[in-house]
Structure formats: structure tokens, C-alpha cells
Amino acid sequence: MPAVKSSDTLPVRSEQDIVAVRQMVRKLAQDLKFSLVDQTKMVTAASELARNTLVYGGGGDMRWEILTDGLRSGLRLPFEDNGPGI
């Protein structure tokens, strides 16, 4: 099972927070040496999830977690809101 190396939380309560989420995810993906394609995929997914958190969930938080498993590193991005759910 991968170990969490480091983590933190960003608020998602405004359009500016969505921009901050995109910037943070891009920086983390670059720091982890993800390929440009994988960086783009991560930023796009995080942007869509952040927008859904804001628009449909009324705001919430994104937690980022850098995972390690031997020589491999990964990035987990759980989003949480207090919306009505599906």
C-alpha cells in the first residue's frame, strides 16, 4: 500500500480558488516529474472536480496527497463538499 509522503488542503469556494487548485496541481505534477500529457490530464481533472465542487456542492476543499510506493510516486486529489449528492 502506498504511503502518504506529504499532504495539505486547499479551499474551493470561489473562481479564484479553482485557479489556485489548477496552479497547485500543475506544480505538484511537475515536481513529481509527470510527463506533460499526464500533467495536463491531472490539471484538467482537478479543474473539473473543483468546478463541480463549487457549482454543485456549494464549495468545499481539495486535499492533495503525494504518495510513494518504493521508487514510484503518485498524486491523490480527494475533493469534498457539503452538497446534496447525486
Short mmCIF file of C-alpha atoms in Angstrom, two decimals:
data_model
loop_
_atom_site.label_atom_id
_atom_site.label_comp_id
_atom_site.label_asym_id
_atom_site.label_seq_id
_atom_site.Cartn_x
_atom_site.Cartn_y
_atom_site.Cartn_z
CA MET A 1 0.00 0.00 0.00
CA PRO A 2 1.40 3.44 -0.91
CA ALA A 3 2.46 5.72 1.93
CA VAL A 4 1.40 9.38 2.10
CA LYS A 5 4.61 11.40 1.92
CA SER A 6 3.02 14.84 2.31
CA SER A 7 -0.39 16.47 2.06
CA ASP A 8 -2.31 19.70 2.50
CA THR A 9 -5.73 21.17 1.80
CA LEU A 10 -6.91 23.98 -0.48
CA PRO A 11 -10.33 25.65 -0.21
CA VAL A 12 -12.69 25.60 -3.19
CA ARG A 13 -15.10 28.46 -2.51
CA SER A 14 -14.64 30.84 -5.45
CA GLU A 15 -13.49 31.04 -9.06
CA GLN A 16 -10.10 32.25 -7.79
CA ASP A 17 -9.82 29.06 -5.73
CA ILE A 18 -10.31 27.00 -8.90
CA VAL A 19 -7.35 28.86 -10.43
CA ALA A 20 -5.30 28.14 -7.28
CA VAL A 21 -6.22 24.44 -7.49
CA ARG A 22 -5.07 24.31 -11.12
CA GLN A 23 -1.78 26.03 -10.27
CA MET A 24 -1.08 23.78 -7.28
CA VAL A 25 -1.85 20.57 -9.18
CA ARG A 26 0.36 21.67 -12.09
CA LYS A 27 3.24 22.43 -9.69
CA LEU A 28 2.84 19.12 -7.85
CA ALA A 29 2.69 17.14 -11.11
CA GLN A 30 5.80 18.94 -12.39
CA ASP A 31 7.64 18.34 -9.11
CA LEU A 32 6.77 14.64 -9.37
CA LYS A 33 8.20 14.59 -12.92
CA PHE A 34 4.92 13.62 -14.58
CA SER A 35 5.00 13.74 -18.37
CA LEU A 36 3.42 16.80 -19.99
CA VAL A 37 0.44 14.68 -21.06
CA ASP A 38 -0.06 13.35 -17.52
CA GLN A 39 0.33 16.87 -16.09
CA THR A 40 -2.39 18.09 -18.45
CA LYS A 41 -4.68 15.21 -17.52
CA MET A 42 -4.25 15.86 -13.78
CA VAL A 43 -4.81 19.61 -14.11
CA THR A 44 -7.89 19.09 -16.32
CA ALA A 45 -9.43 16.54 -13.94
CA ALA A 46 -8.71 18.72 -10.89
CA SER A 47 -10.19 21.77 -12.62
CA GLU A 48 -13.41 19.91 -13.48
CA LEU A 49 -13.73 18.45 -9.99
CA ALA A 50 -13.07 21.84 -8.39
CA ARG A 51 -15.71 23.48 -10.60
CA ASN A 52 -18.24 20.76 -9.72
CA THR A 53 -17.38 21.16 -6.03
CA LEU A 54 -18.09 24.89 -6.28
CA VAL A 55 -21.11 24.89 -8.61
CA TYR A 56 -22.99 21.77 -7.49
CA GLY A 57 -21.62 21.25 -3.99
CA GLY A 58 -21.70 24.86 -2.84
CA GLY A 59 -17.94 24.87 -2.19
CA GLY A 60 -15.62 22.59 -0.28
CA ASP A 61 -11.99 21.53 -0.16
CA MET A 62 -9.40 19.72 -2.23
CA ARG A 63 -6.84 17.70 -0.32
CA TRP A 64 -3.65 16.82 -2.16
CA GLU A 65 -1.54 13.86 -1.15
CA ILE A 66 1.83 12.83 -2.54
CA LEU A 67 2.06 9.03 -2.38
CA THR A 68 5.14 6.85 -2.52
CA ASP A 69 5.43 3.14 -3.18
CA GLY A 70 9.04 2.10 -3.50
CA LEU A 71 10.51 4.13 -6.34
CA ARG A 72 7.10 5.17 -7.65
CA SER A 73 5.36 8.42 -6.70
CA GLY A 74 1.79 9.47 -7.28
CA LEU A 75 -0.70 12.21 -6.58
CA ARG A 76 -4.11 11.72 -4.99
CA LEU A 77 -6.66 14.57 -5.08
CA PRO A 78 -9.77 13.93 -2.97
CA PHE A 79 -12.46 16.64 -3.23
CA GLU A 80 -15.08 17.11 -0.54
CA ASP A 81 -18.20 19.29 -0.41
CA ASN A 82 -21.43 19.50 1.54
CA GLY A 83 -23.76 19.37 -1.45
CA PRO A 84 -26.89 17.23 -1.75
CA GLY A 85 -25.10 14.40 -3.57
CA ILE A 86 -26.23 12.52 -6.63
#
